[in-house]
PDB file of N, CA and C in Angstrom:
ATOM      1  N   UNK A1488     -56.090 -57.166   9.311  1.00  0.00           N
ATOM      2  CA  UNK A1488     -56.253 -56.831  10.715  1.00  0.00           C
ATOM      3  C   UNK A1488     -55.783 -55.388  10.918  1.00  0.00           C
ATOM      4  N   UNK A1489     -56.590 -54.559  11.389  1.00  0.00           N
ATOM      5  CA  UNK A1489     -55.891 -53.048  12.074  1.00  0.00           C
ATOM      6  C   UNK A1489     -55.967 -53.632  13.644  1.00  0.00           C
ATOM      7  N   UNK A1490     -54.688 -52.556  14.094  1.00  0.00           N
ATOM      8  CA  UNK A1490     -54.847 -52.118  15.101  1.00  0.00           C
ATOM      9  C   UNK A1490     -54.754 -50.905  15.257  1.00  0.00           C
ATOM     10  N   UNK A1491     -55.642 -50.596  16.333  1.00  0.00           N
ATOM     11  CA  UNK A1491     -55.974 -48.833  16.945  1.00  0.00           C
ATOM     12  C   UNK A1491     -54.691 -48.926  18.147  1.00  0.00           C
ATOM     13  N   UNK A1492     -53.650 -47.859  17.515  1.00  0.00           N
ATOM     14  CA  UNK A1492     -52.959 -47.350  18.146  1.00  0.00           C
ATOM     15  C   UNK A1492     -53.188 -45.899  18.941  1.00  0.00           C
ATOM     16  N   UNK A1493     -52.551 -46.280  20.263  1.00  0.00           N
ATOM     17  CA  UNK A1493     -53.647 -45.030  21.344  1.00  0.00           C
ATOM     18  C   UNK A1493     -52.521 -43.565  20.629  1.00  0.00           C
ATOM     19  N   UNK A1494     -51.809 -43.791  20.707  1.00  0.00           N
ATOM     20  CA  UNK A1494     -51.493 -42.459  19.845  1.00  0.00           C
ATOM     21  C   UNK A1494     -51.393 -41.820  18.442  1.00  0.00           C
ATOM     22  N   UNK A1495     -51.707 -42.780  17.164  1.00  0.00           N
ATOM     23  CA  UNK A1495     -51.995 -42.703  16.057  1.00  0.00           C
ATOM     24  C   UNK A1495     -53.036 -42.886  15.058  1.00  0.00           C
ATOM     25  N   UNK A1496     -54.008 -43.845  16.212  1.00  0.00           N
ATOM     26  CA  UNK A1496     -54.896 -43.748  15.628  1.00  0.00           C
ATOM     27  C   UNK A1496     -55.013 -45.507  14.656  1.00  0.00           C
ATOM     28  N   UNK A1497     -56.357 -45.819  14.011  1.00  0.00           N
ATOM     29  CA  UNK A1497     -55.988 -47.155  13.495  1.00  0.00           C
ATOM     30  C   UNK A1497     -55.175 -47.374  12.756  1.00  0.00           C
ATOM     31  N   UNK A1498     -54.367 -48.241  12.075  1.00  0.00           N
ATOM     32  CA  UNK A1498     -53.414 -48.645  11.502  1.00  0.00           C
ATOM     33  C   UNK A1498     -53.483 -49.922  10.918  1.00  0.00           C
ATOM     34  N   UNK A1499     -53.045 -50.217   9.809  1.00  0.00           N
ATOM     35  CA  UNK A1499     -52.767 -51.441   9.234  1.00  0.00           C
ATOM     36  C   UNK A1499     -51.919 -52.070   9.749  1.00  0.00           C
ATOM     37  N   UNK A1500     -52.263 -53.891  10.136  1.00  0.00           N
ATOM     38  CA  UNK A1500     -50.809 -54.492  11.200  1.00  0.00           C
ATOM     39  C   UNK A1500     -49.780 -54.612  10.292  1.00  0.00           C
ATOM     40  N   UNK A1501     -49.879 -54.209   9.111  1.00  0.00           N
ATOM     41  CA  UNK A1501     -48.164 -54.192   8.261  1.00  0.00           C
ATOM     42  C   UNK A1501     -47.588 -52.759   8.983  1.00  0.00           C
ATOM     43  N   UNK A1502     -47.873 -52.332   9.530  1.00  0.00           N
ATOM     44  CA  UNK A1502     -47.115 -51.048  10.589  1.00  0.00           C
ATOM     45  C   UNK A1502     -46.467 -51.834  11.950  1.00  0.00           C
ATOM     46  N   UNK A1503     -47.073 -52.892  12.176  1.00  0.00           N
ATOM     47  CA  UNK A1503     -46.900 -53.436  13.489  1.00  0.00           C
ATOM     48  C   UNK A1503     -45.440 -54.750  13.598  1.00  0.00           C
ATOM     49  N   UNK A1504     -45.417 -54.819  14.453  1.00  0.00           N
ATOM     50  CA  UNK A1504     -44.312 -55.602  14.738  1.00  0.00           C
ATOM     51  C   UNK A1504     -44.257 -56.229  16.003  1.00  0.00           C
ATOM     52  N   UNK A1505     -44.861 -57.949  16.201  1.00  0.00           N
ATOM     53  CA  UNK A1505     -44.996 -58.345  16.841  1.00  0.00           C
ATOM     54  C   UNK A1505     -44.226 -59.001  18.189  1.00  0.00           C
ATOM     55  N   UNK A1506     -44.185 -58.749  19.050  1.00  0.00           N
ATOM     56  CA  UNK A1506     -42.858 -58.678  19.922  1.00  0.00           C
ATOM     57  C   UNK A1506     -43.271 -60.023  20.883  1.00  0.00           C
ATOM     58  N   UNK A1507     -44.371 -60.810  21.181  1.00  0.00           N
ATOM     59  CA  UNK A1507     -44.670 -61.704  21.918  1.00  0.00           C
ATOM     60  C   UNK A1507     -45.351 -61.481  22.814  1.00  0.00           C
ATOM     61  N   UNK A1508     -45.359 -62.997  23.569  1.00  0.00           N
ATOM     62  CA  UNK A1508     -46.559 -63.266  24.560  1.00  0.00           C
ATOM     63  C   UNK A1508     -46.355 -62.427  25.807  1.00  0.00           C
ATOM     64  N   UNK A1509     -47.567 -61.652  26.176  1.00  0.00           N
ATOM     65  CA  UNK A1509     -47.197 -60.670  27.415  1.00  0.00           C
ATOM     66  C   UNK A1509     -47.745 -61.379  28.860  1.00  0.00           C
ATOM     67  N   UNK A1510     -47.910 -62.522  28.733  1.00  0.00           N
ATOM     68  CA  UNK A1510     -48.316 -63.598  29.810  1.00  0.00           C
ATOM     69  C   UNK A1510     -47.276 -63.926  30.607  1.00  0.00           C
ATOM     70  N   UNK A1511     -46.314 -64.389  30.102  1.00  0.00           N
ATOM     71  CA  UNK A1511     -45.065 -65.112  30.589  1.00  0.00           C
ATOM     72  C   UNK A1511     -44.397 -64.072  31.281  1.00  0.00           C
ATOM     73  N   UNK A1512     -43.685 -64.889  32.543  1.00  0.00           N
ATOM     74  CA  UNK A1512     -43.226 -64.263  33.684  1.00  0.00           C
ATOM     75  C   UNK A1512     -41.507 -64.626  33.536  1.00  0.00           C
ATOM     76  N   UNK A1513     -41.100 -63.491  33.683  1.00  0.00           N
ATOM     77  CA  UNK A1513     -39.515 -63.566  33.214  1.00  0.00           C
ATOM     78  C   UNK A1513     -38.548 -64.080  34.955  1.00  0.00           C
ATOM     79  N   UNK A1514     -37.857 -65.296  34.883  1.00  0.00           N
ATOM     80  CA  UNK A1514     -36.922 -65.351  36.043  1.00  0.00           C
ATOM     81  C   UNK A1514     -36.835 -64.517  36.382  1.00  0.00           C
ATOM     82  N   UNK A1515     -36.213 -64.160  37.958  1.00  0.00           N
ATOM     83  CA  UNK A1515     -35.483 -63.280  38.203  1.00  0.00           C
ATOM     84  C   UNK A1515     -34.114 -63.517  37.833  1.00  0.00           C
ATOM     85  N   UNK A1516     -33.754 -61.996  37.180  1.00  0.00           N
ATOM     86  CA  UNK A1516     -32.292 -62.005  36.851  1.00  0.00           C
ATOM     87  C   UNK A1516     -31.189 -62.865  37.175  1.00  0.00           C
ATOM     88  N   UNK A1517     -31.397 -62.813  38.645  1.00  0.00           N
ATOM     89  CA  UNK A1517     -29.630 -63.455  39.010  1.00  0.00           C
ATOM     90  C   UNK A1517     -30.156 -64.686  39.767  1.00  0.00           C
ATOM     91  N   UNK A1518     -31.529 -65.724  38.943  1.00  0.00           N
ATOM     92  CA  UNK A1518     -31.658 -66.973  39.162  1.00  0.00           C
ATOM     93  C   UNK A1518     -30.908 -67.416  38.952  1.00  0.00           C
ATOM     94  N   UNK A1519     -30.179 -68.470  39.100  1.00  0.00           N
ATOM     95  CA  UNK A1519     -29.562 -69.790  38.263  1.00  0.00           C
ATOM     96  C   UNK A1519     -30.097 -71.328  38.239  1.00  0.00           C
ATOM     97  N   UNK A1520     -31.382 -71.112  37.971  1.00  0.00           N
ATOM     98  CA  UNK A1520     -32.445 -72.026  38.089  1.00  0.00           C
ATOM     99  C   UNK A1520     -32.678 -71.957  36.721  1.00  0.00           C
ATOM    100  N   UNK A1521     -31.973 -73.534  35.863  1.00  0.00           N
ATOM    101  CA  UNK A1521     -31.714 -73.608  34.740  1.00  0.00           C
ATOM    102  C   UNK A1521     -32.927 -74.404  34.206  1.00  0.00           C
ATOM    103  N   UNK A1522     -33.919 -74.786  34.622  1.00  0.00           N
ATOM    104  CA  UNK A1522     -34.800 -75.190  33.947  1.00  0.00           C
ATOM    105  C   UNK A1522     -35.730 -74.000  34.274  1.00  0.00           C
ATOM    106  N   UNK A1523     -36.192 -73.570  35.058  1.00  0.00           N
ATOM    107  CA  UNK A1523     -36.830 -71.866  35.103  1.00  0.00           C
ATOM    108  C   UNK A1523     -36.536 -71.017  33.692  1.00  0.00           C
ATOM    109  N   UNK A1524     -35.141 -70.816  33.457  1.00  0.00           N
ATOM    110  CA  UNK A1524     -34.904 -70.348  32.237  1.00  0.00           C
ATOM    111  C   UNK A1524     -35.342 -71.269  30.852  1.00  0.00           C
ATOM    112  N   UNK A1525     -34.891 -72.464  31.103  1.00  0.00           N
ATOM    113  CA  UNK A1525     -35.219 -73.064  29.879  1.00  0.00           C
ATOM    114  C   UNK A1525     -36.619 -72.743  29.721  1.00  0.00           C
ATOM    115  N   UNK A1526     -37.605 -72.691  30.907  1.00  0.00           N
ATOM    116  CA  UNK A1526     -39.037 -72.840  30.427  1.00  0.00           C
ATOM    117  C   UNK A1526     -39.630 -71.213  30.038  1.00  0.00           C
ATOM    118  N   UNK A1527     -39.120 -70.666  30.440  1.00  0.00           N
ATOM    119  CA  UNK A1527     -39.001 -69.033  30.460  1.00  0.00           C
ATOM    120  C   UNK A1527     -38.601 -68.634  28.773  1.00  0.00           C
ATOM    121  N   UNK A1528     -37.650 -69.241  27.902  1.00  0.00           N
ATOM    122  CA  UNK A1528     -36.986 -69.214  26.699  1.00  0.00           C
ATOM    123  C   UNK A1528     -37.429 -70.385  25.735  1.00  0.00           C
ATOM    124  N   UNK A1529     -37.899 -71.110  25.833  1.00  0.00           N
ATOM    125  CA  UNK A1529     -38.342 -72.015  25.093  1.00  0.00           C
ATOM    126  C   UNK A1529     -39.776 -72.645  24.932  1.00  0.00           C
ATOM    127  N   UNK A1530     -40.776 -72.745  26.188  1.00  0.00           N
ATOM    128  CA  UNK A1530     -41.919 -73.231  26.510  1.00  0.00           C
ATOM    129  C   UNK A1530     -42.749 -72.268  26.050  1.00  0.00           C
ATOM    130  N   UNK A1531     -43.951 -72.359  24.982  1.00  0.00           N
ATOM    131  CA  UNK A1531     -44.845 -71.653  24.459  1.00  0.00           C
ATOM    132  C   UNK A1531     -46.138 -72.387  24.449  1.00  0.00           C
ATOM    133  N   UNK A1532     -47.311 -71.574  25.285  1.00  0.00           N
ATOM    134  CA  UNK A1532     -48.392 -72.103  25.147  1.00  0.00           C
ATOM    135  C   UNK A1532     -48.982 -71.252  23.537  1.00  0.00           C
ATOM    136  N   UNK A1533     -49.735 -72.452  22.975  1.00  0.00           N
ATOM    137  CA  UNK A1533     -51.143 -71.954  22.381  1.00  0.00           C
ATOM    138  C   UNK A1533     -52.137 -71.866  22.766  1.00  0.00           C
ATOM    139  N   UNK A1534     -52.548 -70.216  22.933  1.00  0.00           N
ATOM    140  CA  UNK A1534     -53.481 -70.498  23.783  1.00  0.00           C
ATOM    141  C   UNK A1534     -54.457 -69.872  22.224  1.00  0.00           C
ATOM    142  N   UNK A1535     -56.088 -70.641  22.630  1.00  0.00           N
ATOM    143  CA  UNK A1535     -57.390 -70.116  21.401  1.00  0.00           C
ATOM    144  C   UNK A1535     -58.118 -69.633  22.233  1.00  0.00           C
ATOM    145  N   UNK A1536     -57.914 -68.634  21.940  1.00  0.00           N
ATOM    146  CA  UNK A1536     -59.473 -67.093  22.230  1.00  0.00           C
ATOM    147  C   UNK A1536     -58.461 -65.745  22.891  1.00  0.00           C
ATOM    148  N   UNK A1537     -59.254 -65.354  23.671  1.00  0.00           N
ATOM    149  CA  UNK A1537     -58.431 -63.924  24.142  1.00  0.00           C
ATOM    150  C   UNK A1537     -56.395 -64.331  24.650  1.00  0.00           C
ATOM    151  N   UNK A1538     -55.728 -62.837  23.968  1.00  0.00           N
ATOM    152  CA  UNK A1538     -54.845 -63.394  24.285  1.00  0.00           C
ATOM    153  C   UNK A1538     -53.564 -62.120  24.350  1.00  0.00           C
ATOM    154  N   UNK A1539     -53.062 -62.097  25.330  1.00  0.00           N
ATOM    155  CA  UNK A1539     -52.473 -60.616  25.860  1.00  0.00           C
ATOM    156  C   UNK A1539     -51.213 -60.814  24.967  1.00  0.00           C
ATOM    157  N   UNK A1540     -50.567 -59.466  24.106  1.00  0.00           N
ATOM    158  CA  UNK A1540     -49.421 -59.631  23.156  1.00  0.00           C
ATOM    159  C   UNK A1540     -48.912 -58.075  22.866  1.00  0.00           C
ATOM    160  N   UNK A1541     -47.186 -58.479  23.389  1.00  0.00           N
ATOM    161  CA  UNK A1541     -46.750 -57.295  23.223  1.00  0.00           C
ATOM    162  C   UNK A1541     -46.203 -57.318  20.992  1.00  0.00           C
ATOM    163  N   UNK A1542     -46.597 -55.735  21.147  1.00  0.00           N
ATOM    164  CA  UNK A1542     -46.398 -55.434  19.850  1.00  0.00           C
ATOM    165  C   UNK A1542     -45.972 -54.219  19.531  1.00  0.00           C
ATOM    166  N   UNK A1543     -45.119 -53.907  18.921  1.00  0.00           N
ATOM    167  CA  UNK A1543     -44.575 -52.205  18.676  1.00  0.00           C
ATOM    168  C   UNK A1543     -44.942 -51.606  16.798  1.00  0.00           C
ATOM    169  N   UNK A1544     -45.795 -50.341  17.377  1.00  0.00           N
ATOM    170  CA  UNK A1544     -45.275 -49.993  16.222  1.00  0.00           C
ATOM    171  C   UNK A1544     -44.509 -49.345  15.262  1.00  0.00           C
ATOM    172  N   UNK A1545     -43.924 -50.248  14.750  1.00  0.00           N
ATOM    173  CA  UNK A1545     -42.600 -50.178  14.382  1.00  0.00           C
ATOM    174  C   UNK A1545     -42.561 -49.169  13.264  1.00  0.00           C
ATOM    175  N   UNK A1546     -43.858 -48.749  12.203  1.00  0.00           N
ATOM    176  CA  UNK A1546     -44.032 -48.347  11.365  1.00  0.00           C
ATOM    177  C   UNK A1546     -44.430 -46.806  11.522  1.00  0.00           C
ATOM    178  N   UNK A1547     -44.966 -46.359  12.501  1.00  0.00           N
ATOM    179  CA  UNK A1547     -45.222 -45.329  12.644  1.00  0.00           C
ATOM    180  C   UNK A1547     -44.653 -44.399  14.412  1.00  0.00           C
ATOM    181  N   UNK A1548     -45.194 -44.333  15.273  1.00  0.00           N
ATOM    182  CA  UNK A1548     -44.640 -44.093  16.361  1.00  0.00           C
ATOM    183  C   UNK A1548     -43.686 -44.669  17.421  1.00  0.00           C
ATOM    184  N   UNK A1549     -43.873 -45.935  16.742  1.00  0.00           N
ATOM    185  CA  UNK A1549     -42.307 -46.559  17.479  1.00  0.00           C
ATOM    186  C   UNK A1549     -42.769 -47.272  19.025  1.00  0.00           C
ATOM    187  N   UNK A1550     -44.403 -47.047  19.665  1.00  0.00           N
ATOM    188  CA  UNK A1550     -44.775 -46.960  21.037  1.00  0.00           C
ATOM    189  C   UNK A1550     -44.887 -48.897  20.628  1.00  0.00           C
ATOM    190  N   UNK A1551     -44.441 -49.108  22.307  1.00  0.00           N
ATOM    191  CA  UNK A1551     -44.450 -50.873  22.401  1.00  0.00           C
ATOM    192  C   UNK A1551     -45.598 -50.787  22.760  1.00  0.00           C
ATOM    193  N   UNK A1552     -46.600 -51.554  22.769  1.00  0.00           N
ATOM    194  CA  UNK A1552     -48.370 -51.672  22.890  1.00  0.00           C
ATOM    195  C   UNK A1552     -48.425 -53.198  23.837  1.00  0.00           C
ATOM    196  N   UNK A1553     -49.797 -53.096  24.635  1.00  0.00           N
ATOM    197  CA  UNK A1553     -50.068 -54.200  24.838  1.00  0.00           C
ATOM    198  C   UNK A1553     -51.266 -54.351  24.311  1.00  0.00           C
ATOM    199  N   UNK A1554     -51.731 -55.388  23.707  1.00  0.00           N
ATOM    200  CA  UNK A1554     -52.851 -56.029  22.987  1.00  0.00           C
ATOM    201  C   UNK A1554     -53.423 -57.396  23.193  1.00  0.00           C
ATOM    202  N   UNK A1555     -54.805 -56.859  23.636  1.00  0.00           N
ATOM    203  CA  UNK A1555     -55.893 -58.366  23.736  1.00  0.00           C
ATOM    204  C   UNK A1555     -56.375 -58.442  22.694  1.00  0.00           C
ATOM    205  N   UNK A1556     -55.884 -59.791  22.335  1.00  0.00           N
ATOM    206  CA  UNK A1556     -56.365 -60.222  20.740  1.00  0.00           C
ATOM    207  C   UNK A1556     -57.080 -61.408  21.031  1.00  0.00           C
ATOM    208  N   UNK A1557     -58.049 -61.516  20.308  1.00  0.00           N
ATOM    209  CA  UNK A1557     -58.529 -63.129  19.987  1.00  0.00           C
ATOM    210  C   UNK A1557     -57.441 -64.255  18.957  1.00  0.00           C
ATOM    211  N   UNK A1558     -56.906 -65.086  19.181  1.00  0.00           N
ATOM    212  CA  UNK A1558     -56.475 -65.929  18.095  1.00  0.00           C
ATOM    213  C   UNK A1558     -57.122 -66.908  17.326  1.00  0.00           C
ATOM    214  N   UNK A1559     -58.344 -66.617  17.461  1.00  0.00           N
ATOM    215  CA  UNK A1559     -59.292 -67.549  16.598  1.00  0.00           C
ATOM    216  C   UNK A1559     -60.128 -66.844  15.197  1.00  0.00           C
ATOM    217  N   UNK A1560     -60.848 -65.316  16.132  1.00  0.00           N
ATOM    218  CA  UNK A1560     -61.003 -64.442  14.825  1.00  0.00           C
ATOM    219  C   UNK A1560     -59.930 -63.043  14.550  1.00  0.00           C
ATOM    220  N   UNK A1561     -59.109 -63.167  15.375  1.00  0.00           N
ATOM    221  CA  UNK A1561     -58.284 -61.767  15.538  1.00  0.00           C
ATOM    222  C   UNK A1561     -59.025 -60.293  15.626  1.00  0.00           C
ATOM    223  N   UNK A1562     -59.957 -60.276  16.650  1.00  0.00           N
ATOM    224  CA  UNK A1562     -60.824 -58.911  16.582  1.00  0.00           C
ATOM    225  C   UNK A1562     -59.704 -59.030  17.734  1.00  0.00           C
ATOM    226  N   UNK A1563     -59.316 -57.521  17.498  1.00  0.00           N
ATOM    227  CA  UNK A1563     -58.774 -56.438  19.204  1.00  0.00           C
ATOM    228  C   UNK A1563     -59.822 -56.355  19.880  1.00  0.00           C
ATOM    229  N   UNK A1564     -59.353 -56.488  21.094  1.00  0.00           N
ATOM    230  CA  UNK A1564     -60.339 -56.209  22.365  1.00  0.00           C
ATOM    231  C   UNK A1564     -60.201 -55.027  22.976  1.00  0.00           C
ATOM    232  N   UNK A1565     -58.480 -54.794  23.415  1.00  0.00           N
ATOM    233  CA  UNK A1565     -57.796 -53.748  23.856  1.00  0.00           C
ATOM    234  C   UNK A1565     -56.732 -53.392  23.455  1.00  0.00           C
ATOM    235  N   UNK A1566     -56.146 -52.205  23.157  1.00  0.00           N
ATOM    236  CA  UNK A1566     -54.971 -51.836  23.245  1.00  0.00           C
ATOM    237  C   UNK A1566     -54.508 -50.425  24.108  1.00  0.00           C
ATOM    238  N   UNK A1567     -53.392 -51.078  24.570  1.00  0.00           N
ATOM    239  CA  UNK A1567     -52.846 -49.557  25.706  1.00  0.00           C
ATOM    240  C   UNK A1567     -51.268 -49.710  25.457  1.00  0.00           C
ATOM    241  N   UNK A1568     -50.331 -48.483  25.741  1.00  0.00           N
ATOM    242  CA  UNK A1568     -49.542 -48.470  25.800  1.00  0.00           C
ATOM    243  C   UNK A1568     -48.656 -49.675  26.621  1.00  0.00           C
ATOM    244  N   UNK A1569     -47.724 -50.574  26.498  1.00  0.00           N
ATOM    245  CA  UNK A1569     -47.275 -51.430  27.491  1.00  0.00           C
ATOM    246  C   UNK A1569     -46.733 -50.886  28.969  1.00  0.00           C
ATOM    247  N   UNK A1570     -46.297 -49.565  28.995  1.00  0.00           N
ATOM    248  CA  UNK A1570     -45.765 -49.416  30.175  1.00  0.00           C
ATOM    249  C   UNK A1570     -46.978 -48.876  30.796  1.00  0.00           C
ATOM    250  N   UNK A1571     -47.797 -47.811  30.246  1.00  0.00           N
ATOM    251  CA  UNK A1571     -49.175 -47.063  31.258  1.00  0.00           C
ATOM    252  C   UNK A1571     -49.488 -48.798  31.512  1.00  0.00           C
ATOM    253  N   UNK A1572     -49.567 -50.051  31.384  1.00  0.00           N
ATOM    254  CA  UNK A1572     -50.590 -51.124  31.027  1.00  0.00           C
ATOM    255  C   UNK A1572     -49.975 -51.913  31.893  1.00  0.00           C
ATOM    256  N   UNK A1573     -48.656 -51.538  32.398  1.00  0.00           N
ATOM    257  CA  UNK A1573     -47.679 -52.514  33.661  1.00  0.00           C
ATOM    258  C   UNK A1573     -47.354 -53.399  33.248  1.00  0.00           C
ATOM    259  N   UNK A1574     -46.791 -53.767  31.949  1.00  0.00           N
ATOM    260  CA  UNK A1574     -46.301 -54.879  30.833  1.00  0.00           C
ATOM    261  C   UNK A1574     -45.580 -54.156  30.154  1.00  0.00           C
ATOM    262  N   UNK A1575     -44.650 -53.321  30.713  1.00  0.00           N
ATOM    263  CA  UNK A1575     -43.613 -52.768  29.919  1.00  0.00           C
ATOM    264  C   UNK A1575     -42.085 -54.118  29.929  1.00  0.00           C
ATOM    265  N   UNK A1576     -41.415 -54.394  29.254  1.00  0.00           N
ATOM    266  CA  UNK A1576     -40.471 -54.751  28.606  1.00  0.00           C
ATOM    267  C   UNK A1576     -39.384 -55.090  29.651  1.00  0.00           C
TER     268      UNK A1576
END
C-alpha cells in the first residue's frame, strides 16, 4: 500500500504510522459520564468500505494525515493534512 503524502509525495506505508479511527467523537473533557468514556476508549466499529483514519508520517515528515481508505481493497481515496482537514488531534 502507498500513501501520497501532501507534502512528500507517495510513500511506502512502512513510513506510516497508524494513529486510528478519525470518526469517533471524543467526550467532552470535564464529562464525568463514565460510560461516554468507556464507549469513547473501548467501543470499535468495523466498518467494510470507505473509511476515515488518522495516520502520521512517522518516517519521513512527521505531518499527522487524514485518510479515506477502503478496508476491503485498501485503495486511498483521500489524503489531507489532519488539521487543514478539521480532524486534527
Amino acid at each position: 500500500m502507498r500513501i501520497s503524502c501532501p507534502h512528500c509525495g507517495p510513500r511506502d506505508v512502512a513510513e506510516f504510522t497508524y494513529q486510528g479511527d478519525a470518526n469517533r467523537v471524543r467526550p467532552d473533557p470535564a464529562s464525568t459520564d463514565q460510560a461516554a468514556w468507556n464507549a469513547y476508549v473501548y467501543d470499535r466499529v468495523n466498518t467494510r468500505g470507505l473509511h476515515r483514519e488518522f495516520w502520521q508520517h512517522s518516517g519521513g515528515c512527521r505531518a499527522h494525515l487524514l485518510v479515506e481508505r477502503d478496508t476491503v481493497t485498501h485503495a486511498i481515496a483521500a489524503v489531507a493534512f489532519a488539521r487543514a482537514a478539521g480532524g486534527a488531534r
